[in-house]
Coordinates of C-alpha atoms in Angstrom, one line a residue:
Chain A
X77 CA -17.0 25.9 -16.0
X78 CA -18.5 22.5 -15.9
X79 CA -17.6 21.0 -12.1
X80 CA -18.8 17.2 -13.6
X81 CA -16.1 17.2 -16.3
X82 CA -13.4 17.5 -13.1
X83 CA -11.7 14.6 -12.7
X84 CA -9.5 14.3 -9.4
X85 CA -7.3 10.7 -9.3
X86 CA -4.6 10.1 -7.0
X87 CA -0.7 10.7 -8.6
X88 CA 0.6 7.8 -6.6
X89 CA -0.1 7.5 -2.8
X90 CA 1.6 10.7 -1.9
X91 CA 0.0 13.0 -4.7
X92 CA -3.7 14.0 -6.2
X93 CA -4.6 15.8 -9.7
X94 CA -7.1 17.7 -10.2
X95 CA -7.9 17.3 -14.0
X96 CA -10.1 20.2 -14.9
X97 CA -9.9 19.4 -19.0
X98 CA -7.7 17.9 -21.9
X99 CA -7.5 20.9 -23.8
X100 CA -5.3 24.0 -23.9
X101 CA -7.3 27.1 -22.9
X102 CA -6.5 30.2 -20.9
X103 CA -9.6 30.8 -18.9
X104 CA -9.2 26.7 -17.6
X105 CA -5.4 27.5 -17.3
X106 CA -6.3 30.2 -15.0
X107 CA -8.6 28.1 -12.8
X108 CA -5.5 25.8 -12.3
X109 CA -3.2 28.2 -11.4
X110 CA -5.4 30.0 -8.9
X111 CA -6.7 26.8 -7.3
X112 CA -2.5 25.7 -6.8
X113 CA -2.3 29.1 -5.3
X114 CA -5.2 29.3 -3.5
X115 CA -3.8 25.4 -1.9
X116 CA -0.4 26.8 -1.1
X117 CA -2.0 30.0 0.4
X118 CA -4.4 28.0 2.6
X119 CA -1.8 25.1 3.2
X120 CA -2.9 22.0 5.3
X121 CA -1.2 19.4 7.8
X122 CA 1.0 17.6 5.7
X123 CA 1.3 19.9 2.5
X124 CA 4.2 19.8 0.8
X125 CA 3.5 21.4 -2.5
X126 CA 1.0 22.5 -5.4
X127 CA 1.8 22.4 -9.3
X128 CA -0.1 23.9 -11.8
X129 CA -0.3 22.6 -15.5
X130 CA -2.3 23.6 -18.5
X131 CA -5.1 22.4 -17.4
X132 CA -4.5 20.7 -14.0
X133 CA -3.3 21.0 -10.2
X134 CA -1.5 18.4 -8.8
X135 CA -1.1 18.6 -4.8
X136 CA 1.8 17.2 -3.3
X137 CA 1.5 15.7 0.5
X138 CA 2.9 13.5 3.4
X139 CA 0.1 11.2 3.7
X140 CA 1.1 9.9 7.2
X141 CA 0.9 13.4 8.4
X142 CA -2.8 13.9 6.6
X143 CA -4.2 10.8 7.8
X144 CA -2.6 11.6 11.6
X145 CA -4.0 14.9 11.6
X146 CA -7.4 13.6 9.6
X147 CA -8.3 10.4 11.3
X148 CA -12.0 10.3 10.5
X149 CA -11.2 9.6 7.0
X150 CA -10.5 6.5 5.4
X151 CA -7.5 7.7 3.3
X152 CA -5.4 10.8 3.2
X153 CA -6.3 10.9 -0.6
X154 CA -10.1 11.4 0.7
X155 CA -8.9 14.3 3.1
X156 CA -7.1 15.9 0.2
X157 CA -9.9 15.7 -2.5
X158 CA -12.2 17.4 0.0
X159 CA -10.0 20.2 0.8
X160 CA -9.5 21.0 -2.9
X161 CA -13.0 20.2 -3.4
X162 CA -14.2 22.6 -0.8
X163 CA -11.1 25.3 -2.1
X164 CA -12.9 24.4 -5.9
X165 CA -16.2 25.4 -4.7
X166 CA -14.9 29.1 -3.2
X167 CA -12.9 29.5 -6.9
X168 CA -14.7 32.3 -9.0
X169 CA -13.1 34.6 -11.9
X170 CA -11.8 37.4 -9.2
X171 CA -9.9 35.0 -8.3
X172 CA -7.1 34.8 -11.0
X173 CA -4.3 37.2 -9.9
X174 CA -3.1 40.0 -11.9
X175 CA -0.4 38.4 -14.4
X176 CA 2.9 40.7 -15.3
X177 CA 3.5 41.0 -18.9
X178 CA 7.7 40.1 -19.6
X179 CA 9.5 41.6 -22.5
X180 CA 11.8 39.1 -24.1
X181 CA 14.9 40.2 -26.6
X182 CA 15.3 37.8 -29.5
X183 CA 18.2 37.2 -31.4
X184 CA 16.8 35.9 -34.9
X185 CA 20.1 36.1 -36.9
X186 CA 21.2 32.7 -38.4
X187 CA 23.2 31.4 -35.8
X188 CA 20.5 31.7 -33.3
X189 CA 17.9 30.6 -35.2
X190 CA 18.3 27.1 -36.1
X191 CA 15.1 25.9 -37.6
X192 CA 13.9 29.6 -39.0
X193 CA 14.4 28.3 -42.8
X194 CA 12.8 25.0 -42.2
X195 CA 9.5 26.8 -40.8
X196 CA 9.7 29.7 -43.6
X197 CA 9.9 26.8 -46.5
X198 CA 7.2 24.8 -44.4
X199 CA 5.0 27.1 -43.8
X200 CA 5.3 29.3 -47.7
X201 CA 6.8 32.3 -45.9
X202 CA 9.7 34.5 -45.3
X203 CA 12.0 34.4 -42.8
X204 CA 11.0 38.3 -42.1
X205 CA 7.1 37.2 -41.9
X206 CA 7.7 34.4 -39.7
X207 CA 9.6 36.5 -37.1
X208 CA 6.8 39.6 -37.8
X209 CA 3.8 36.6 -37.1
X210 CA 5.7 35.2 -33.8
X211 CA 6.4 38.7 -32.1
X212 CA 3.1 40.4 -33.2
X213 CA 1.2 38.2 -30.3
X214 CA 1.7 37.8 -26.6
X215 CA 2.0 34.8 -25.2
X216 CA 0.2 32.8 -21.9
X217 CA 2.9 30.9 -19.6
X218 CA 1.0 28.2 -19.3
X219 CA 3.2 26.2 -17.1
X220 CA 6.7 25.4 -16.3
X221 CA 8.2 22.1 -16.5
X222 CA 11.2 20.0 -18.7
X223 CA 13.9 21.6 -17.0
X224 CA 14.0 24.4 -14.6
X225 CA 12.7 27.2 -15.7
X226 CA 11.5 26.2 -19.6
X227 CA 8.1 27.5 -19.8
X228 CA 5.1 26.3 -21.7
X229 CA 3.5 29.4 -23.5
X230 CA 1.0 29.7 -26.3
X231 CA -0.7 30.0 -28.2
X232 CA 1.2 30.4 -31.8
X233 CA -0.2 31.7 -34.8
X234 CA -1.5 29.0 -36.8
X235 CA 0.2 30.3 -40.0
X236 CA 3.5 29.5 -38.2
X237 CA 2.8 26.7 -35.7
X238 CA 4.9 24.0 -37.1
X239 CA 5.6 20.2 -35.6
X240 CA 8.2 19.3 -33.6
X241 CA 11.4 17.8 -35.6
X242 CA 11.3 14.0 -36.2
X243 CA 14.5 13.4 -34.0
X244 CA 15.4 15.5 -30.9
X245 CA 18.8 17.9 -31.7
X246 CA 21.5 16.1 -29.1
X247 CA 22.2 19.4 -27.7
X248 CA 20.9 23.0 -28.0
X249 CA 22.0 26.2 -26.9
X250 CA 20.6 27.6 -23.5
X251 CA 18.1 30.9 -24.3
X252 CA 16.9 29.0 -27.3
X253 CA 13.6 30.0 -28.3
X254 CA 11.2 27.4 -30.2
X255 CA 7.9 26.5 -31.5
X256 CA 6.1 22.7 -30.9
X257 CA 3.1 23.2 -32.5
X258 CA 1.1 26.4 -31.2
X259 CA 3.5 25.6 -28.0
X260 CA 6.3 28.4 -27.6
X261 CA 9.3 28.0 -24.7
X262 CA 12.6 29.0 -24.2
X263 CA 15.0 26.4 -23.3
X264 CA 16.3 28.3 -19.8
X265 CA 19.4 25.8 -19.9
X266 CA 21.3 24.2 -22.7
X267 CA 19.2 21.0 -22.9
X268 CA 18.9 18.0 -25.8
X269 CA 15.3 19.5 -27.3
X270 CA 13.1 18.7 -30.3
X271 CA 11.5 22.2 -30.8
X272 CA 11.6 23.9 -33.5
X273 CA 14.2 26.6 -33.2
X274 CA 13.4 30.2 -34.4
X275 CA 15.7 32.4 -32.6
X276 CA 17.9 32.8 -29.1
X277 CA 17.7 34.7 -25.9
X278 CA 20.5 36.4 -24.0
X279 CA 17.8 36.9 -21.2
X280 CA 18.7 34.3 -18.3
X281 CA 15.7 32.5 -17.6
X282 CA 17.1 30.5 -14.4
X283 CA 19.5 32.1 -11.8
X284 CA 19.5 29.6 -8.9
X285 CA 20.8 31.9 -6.4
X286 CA 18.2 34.1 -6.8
X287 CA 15.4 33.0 -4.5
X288 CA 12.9 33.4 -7.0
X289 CA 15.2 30.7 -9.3
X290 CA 13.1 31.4 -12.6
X291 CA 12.3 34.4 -14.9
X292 CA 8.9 33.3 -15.3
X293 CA 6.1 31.8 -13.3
X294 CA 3.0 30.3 -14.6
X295 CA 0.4 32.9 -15.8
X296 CA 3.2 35.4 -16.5
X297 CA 2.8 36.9 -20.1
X298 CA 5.6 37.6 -22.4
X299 CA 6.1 39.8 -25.7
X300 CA 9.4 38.6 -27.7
X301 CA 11.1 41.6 -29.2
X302 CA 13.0 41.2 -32.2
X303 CA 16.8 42.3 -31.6
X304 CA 18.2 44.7 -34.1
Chain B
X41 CA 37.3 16.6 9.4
X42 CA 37.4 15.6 5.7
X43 CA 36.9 12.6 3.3
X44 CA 39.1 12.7 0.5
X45 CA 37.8 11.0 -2.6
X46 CA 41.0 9.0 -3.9
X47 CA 38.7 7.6 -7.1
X48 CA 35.4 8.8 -7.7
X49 CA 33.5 5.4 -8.6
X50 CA 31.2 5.6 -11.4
X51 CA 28.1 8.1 -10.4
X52 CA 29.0 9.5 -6.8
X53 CA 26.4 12.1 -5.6
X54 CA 25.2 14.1 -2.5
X55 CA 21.6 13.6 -1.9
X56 CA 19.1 14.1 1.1
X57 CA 15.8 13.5 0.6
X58 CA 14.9 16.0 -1.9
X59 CA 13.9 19.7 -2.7
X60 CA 10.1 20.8 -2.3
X61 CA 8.2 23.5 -3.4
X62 CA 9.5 24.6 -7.3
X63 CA 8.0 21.7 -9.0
X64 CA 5.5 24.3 -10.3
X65 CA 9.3 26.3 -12.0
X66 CA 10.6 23.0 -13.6
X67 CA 12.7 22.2 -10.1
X68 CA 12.2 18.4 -9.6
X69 CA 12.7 17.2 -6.3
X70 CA 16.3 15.0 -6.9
X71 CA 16.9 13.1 -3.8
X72 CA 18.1 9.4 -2.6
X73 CA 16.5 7.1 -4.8
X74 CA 16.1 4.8 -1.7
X75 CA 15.1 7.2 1.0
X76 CA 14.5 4.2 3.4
X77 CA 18.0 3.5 3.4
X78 CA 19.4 6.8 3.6
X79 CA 16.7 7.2 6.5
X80 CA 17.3 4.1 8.7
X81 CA 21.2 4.9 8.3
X82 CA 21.2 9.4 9.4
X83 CA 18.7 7.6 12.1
X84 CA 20.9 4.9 13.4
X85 CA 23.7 7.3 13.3
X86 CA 21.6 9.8 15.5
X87 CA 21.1 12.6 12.6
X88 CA 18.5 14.3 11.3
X89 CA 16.7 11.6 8.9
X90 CA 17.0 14.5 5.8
X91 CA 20.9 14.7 7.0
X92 CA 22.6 14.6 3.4
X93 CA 24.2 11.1 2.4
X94 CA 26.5 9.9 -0.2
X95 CA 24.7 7.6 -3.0
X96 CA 27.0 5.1 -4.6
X97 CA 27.0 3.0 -7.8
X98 CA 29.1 0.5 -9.0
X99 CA 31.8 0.4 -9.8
X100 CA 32.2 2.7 -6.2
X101 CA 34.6 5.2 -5.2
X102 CA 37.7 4.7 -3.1
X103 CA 37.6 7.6 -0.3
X104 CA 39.7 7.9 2.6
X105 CA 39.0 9.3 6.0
X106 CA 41.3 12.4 6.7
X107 CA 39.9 12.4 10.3
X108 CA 38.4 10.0 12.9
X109 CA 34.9 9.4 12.0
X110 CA 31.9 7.1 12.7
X111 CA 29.6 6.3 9.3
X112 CA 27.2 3.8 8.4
X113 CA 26.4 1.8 5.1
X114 CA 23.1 1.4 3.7
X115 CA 21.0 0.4 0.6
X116 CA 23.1 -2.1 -1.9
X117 CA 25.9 -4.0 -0.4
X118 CA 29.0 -3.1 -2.6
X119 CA 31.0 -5.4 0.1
X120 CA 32.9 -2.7 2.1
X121 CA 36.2 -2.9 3.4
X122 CA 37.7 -0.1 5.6
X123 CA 41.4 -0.9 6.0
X124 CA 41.3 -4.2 3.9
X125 CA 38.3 -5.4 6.5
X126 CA 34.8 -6.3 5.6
X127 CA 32.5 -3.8 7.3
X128 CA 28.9 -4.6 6.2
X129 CA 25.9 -2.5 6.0
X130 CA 23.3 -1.2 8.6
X131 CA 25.6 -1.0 11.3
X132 CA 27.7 2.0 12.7
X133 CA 31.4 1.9 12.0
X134 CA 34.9 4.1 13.5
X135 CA 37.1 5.1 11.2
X136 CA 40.7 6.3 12.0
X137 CA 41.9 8.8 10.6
X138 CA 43.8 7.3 7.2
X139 CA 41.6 4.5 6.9
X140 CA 40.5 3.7 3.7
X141 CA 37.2 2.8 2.2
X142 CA 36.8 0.3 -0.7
X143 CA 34.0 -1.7 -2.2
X144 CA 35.1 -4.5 -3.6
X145 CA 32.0 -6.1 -5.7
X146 CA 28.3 -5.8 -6.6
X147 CA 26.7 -8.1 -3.8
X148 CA 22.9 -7.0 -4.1
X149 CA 21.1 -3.5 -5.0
X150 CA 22.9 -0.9 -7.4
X151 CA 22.8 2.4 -5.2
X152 CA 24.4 1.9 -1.8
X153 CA 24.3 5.2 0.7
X154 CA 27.0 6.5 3.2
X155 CA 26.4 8.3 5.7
X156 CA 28.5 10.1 8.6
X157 CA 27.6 10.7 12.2
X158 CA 27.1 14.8 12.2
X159 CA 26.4 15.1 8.9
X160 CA 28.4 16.7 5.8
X161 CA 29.1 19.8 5.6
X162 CA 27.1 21.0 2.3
X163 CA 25.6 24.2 1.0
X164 CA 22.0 23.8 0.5
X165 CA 20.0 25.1 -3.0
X166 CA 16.5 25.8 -2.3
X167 CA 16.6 24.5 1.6
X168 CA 18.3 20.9 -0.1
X169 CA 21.5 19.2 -0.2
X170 CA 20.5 17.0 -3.1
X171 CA 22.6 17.0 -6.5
X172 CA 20.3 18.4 -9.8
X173 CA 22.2 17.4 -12.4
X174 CA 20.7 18.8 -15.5
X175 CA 21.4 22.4 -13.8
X176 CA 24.5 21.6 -12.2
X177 CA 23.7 23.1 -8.8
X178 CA 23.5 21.6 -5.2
X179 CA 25.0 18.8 -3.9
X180 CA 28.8 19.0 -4.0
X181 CA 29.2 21.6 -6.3
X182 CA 26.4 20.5 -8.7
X183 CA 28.2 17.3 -10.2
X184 CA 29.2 14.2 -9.4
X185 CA 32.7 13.6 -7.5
X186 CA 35.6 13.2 -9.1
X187 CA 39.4 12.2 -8.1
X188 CA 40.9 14.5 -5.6
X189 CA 37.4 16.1 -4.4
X190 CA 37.5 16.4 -0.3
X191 CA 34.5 16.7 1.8
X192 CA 34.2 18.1 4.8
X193 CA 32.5 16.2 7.8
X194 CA 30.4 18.4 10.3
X195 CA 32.7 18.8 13.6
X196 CA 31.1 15.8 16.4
X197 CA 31.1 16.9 19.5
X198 CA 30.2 13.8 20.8
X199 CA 32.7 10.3 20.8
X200 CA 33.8 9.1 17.4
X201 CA 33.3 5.3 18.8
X202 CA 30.8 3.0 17.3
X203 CA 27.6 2.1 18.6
X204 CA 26.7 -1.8 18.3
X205 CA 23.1 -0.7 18.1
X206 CA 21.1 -2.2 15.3
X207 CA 18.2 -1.7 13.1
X208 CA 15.2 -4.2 13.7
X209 CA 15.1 -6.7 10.3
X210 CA 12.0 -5.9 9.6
X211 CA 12.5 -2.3 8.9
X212 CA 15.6 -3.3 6.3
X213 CA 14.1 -3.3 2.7
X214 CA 14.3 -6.6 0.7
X215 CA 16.5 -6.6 -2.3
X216 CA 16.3 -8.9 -5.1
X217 CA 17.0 -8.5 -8.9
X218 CA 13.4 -10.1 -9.4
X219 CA 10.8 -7.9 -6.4
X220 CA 7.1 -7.9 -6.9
X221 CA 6.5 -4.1 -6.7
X222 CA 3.0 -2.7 -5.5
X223 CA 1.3 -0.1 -7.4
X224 CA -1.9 1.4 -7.5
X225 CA -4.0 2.7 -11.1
X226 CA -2.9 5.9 -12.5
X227 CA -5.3 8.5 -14.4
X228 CA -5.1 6.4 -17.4
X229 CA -5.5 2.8 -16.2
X230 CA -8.7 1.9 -17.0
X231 CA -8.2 3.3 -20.6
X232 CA -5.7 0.6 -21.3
X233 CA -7.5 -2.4 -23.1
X234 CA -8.7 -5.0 -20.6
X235 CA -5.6 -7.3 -22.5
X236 CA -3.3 -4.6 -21.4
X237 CA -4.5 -4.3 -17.7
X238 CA -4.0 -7.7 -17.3
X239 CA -0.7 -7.8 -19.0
X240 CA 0.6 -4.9 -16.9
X241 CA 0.3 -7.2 -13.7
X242 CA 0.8 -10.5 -15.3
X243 CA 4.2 -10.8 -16.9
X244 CA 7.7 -9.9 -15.8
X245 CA 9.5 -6.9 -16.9
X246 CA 12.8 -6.7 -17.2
X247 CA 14.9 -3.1 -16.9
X248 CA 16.3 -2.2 -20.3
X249 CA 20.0 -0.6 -20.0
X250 CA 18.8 2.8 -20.7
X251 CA 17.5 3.2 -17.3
X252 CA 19.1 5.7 -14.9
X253 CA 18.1 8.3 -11.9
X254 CA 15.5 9.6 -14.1
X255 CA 13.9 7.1 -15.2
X256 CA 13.7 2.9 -15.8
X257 CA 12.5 1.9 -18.8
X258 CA 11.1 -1.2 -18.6
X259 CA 10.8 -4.1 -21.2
X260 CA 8.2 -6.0 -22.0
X261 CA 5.4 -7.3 -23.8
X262 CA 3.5 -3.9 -25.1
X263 CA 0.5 -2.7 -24.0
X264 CA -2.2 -0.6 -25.8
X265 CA -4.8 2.0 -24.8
X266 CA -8.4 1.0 -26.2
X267 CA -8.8 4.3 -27.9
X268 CA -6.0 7.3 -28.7
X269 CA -6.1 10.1 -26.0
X270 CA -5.6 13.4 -26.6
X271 CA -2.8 13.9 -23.9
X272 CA -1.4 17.5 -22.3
X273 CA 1.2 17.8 -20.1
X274 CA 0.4 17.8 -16.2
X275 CA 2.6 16.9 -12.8
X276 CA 4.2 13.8 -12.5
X277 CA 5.8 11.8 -9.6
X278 CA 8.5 9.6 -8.3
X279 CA 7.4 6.4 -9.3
X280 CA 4.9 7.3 -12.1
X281 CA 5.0 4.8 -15.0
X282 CA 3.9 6.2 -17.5
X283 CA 2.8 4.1 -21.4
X284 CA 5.3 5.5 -24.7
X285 CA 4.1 5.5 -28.2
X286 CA 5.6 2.2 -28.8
X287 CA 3.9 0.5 -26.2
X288 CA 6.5 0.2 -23.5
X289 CA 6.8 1.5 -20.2
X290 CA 8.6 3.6 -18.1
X291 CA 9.3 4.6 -14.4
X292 CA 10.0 7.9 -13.5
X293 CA 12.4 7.5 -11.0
X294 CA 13.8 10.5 -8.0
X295 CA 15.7 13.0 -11.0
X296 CA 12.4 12.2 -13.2
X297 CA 10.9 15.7 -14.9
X298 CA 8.4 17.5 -13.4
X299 CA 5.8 17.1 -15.6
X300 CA 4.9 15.1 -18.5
X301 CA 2.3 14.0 -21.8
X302 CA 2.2 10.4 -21.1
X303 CA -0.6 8.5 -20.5
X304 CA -0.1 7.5 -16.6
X305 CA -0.7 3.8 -15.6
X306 CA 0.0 3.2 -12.6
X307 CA 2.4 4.6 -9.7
X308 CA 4.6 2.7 -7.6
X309 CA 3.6 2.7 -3.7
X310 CA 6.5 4.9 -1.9
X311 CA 7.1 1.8 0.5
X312 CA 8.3 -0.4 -2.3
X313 CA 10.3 2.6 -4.4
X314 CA 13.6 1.4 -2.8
X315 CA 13.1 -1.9 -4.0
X316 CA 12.5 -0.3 -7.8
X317 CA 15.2 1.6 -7.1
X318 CA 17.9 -1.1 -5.9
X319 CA 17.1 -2.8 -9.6
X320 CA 20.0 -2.6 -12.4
X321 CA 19.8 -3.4 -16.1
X322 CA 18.3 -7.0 -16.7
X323 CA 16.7 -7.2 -13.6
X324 CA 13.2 -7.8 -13.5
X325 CA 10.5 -6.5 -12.0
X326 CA 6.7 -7.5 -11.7
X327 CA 3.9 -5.7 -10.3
X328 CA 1.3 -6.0 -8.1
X329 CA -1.9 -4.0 -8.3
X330 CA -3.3 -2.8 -5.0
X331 CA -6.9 -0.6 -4.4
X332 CA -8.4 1.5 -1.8
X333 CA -6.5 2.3 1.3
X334 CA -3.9 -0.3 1.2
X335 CA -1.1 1.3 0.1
X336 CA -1.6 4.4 2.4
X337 CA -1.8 1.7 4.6
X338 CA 1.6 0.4 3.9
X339 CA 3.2 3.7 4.6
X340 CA 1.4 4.5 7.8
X341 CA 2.5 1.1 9.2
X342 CA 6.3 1.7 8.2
X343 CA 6.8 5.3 9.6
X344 CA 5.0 4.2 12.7
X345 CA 7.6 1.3 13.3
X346 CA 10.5 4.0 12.0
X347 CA 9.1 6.2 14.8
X348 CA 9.8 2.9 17.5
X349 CA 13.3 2.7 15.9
X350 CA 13.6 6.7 16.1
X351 CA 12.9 6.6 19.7
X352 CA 14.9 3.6 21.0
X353 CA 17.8 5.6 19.0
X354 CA 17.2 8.7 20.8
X355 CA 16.8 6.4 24.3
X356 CA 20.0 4.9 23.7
X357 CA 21.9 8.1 23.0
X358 CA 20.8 9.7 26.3
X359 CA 20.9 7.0 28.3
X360 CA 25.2 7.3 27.8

């Protein structure tokens, strides 16, 4: 890709991003997962922690332990940029890391799925078609974000992608699966949300004891099966 | 050793000063939302700085000390009294065993922090003591206290007498319910209108009653961006404010999410947070825009007179 479209700004005083793009794509998605890795692999003085987005990294840090440890330059932002600059420069394709493919069961019966007759009527389809569109694909974890372990995947068939609702539900179950727009996600607790809700999972998506606390990890991909 | 929790107080929590590394799975940090205070206090008390504290609102609870203890108070002043006598903050105090803790009124700040010498004894989540609410883990069970709740207090092995040591003045943060808060551009600044960039430093904003520990709205004349942007979801940060559809703004505060859509103005500096975070409903805020390295600046000059505070602590415990 293009290294003069990057854009890296500081996220407050403590924080950079590295802005690759403003779009949603899975080969600029993958550059921002591997440089976060590739960060947290290589660590520095006064790291405290890299986040991928869709098409971003954003390194956390203790800038009076980067400017201790690099005095030379002016700011600890400065020191940061060129360590992801020079980590940028090493980033090729081989990079990307192999990504597990997740099986997800999907309850799609009536209780579950709240919003499946409001997409079918939207959209000029049947219930059966828009549950046959939504788990012929599989779908990118983009990123991770919300609420622990809700995921960002995509992208969703254009024949089904539908809006999010006009006003946010109060309260919906944990393991709800939804659409906004060609966004996918699961809500991994029970959550206020304004997706648009097609089905439910039983599948726990966060277990904080575990410590791997999530289900999913950004550039996971996952197949939802239709319960019988 | 034990603190009992006779009434809970309005939004009682255990936080330290937060949980990194699982931003990237949703995991926000949490955490004090004035770490200074919770700092200078663990310090003055001789514990680790990250040593897990109570935060307070108002109306605060009423707890009472099952054992001797020393604590100290820090952040808002809720005028303490332990056994019906004003104790006041930054300073260590003895409690007896049966002494009771009260707070009777709102004298400046909204989030005041207790902390006890040795620490409490807490489980951590993910290597922190700090409360996430939305998933109802760490902290003290996940949740705020409630009536009845008892916490235990780390066994000291050293005297439960108080120390008259104090923290330098200059180290204590400011309050007022009308600070000039430093920030620097965010990603989005300079597409605000040139109107709007002006307007983001020149009038007062006042905190709208649907503020809490994730985040302050803010009130005020609106602001625009010169031209839509197409916005995707990236990282965010304690302290980012960040420009709504309607024009207003808010603060994402320590419980903020992880990541958001928003177009990003402006951050708050980390040195100044506490002073955002001290603010209640109909306070107001204005906000100073500062470039280059200043604001690193800022934070190197406060952790480097912490470190003088850190070490006449240390001094003064070994010297006994």
């Amino acid at each position: 890709m293009d290294d003069e479209t990057i854009r890296i700004f500081p996220l407050g005083d403590s924080a950079l991003t590295v802005e690759f793009s403003n779009t949603i794509s899975e080969p600029i998605n993958k550059k921002a997962i591997a440089l976060a890795n590739r960060i947290e692999e290589k660590s520095f003085p006064g790291f405290i922690e890299s986040v991928p987005a869709y098409a971003s990294t954003t390194i956390f840090y203790d800038l009076v332990r980067v400017r201790k440890h690099f005095p030379d330059l002016p700011t600890a932002f400065n020191a940061v940029k060129d360590i992801a600059e020079n980590v940028l420069k090493t980033l090729d394709d081989s990079d990307e890391s192999v990504s597990r493919t997740v099986e997800i069961l999907v309850h799609f019966d009536a209780t579950s799925a709240l919003d499946l007759a409001h997409v079918s009527e939207a959209r000029g389809l049947t219930p059966a078609q828009v549950i046959e569109i939504f788990t012929s694909r599989t779908y990118r974890v983009f990123m991770l974000g919300f609420l622990p372990g809700f995921t960002y995947m995509g992208e969703v068939d254009d024949r089904i992608a539908t809006p999010r609702k006009e006003s946010p539900r109060t309260m919906l179950p944990k393991g709800s699966v939804g659409v906004a727009g060609k966004q996918t996600g699961i809500y991994s607790l029970e959550s206020p949300g304004g997706w648009q809700i097609l089905g439910r999972t039983d599948v726990e998506m966060f277990t904080p004891a575990a410590d791997q606390p999530t289900l999913l990890q950004p550039g996971d991909e996952v197949r939802f099966i239709a319960a019988s | 050793m034990s603190i009992l929790v006779q009434k809970p107080g309005i939004l009682t929590t255990v936080q330290d000063l937060g949980r990194f590394g699982y931003r990237r799975f949703g995991i926000n940090p949490n955490g004090a939302m004035d770490h200074i205070a919770m700092r200078l206090i663990n310090i003055l008390l001789g514990n680790d700085e990250n040593e897990a504290v109570l935060e307070m609102h108002f109306p605060a609870p009423q707890l009472v000390f099952e054992s001797d203890a020393v604590f100290s108070l820090g952040g808002a002043d809720f005028e303490a009294e332990l056994d019906g006598e004003q104790v006041g903050n930054w300073r260590q105090i003895a409690a007896k065993k049966g002494d009771v803790l009260k707070f009777a009124g709102k004298i400046a700040g909204n989030r005041s922090y207790l902390a006890v010498k040795g620490g409490f004894k807490i489980n951590p989540w993910l290597g922190s003591a700090s409360t996430n609410a939305v998933a109802n883990i760490g902290g003290f069970d996940g949740r705020k206290f409630e009536s009845g709740d008892r916490i235990e207090i780390n066994e000291q092995l050293i005297s439960t007498k108080a120390d008259p040591r104090q923290i330098s003045a200059s180290l204590i943060p400011v309050y007022s319910k009308f600070p000039t808060v430093r920030i620097i551009a965010g990603g989005e600044f300079a597409d605000l209108t040139g109107e709007s960039q002006d307007a983001l430093v020149k009038q007062n904003f006042t905190i709208s009653n649907a503020s809490n520990r994730m985040g302050f709205r803010l009130l005020g004349y609106p602001l625009a961006l010169a031209d839509p942007l197409e916005m995707i979801s990236a990282a965010t940060n304690y302290g980012t404010i960040q420009l709504l559809p309607d024009g207003q703004l808010i603060v994402l505060m320590a419980d903020g999410q992880t990541a958001g859509g928003y177009p990003r103005v402006a951050h708050v500096v980390s040195r100044d947070l506490p002073l955002l975070a001290q603010l209640g409903a109909n306070d107001k805020v204005a906000f100073h825009l500062i470039t280059g390295h200043e604001p690193e600046d800022l934070a190197v000059e406060f952790e480097r007179e912490l470190s003088f505070f850190r070490i006449g602590c240390r001094l003064q415990a070994n010297l006994k």
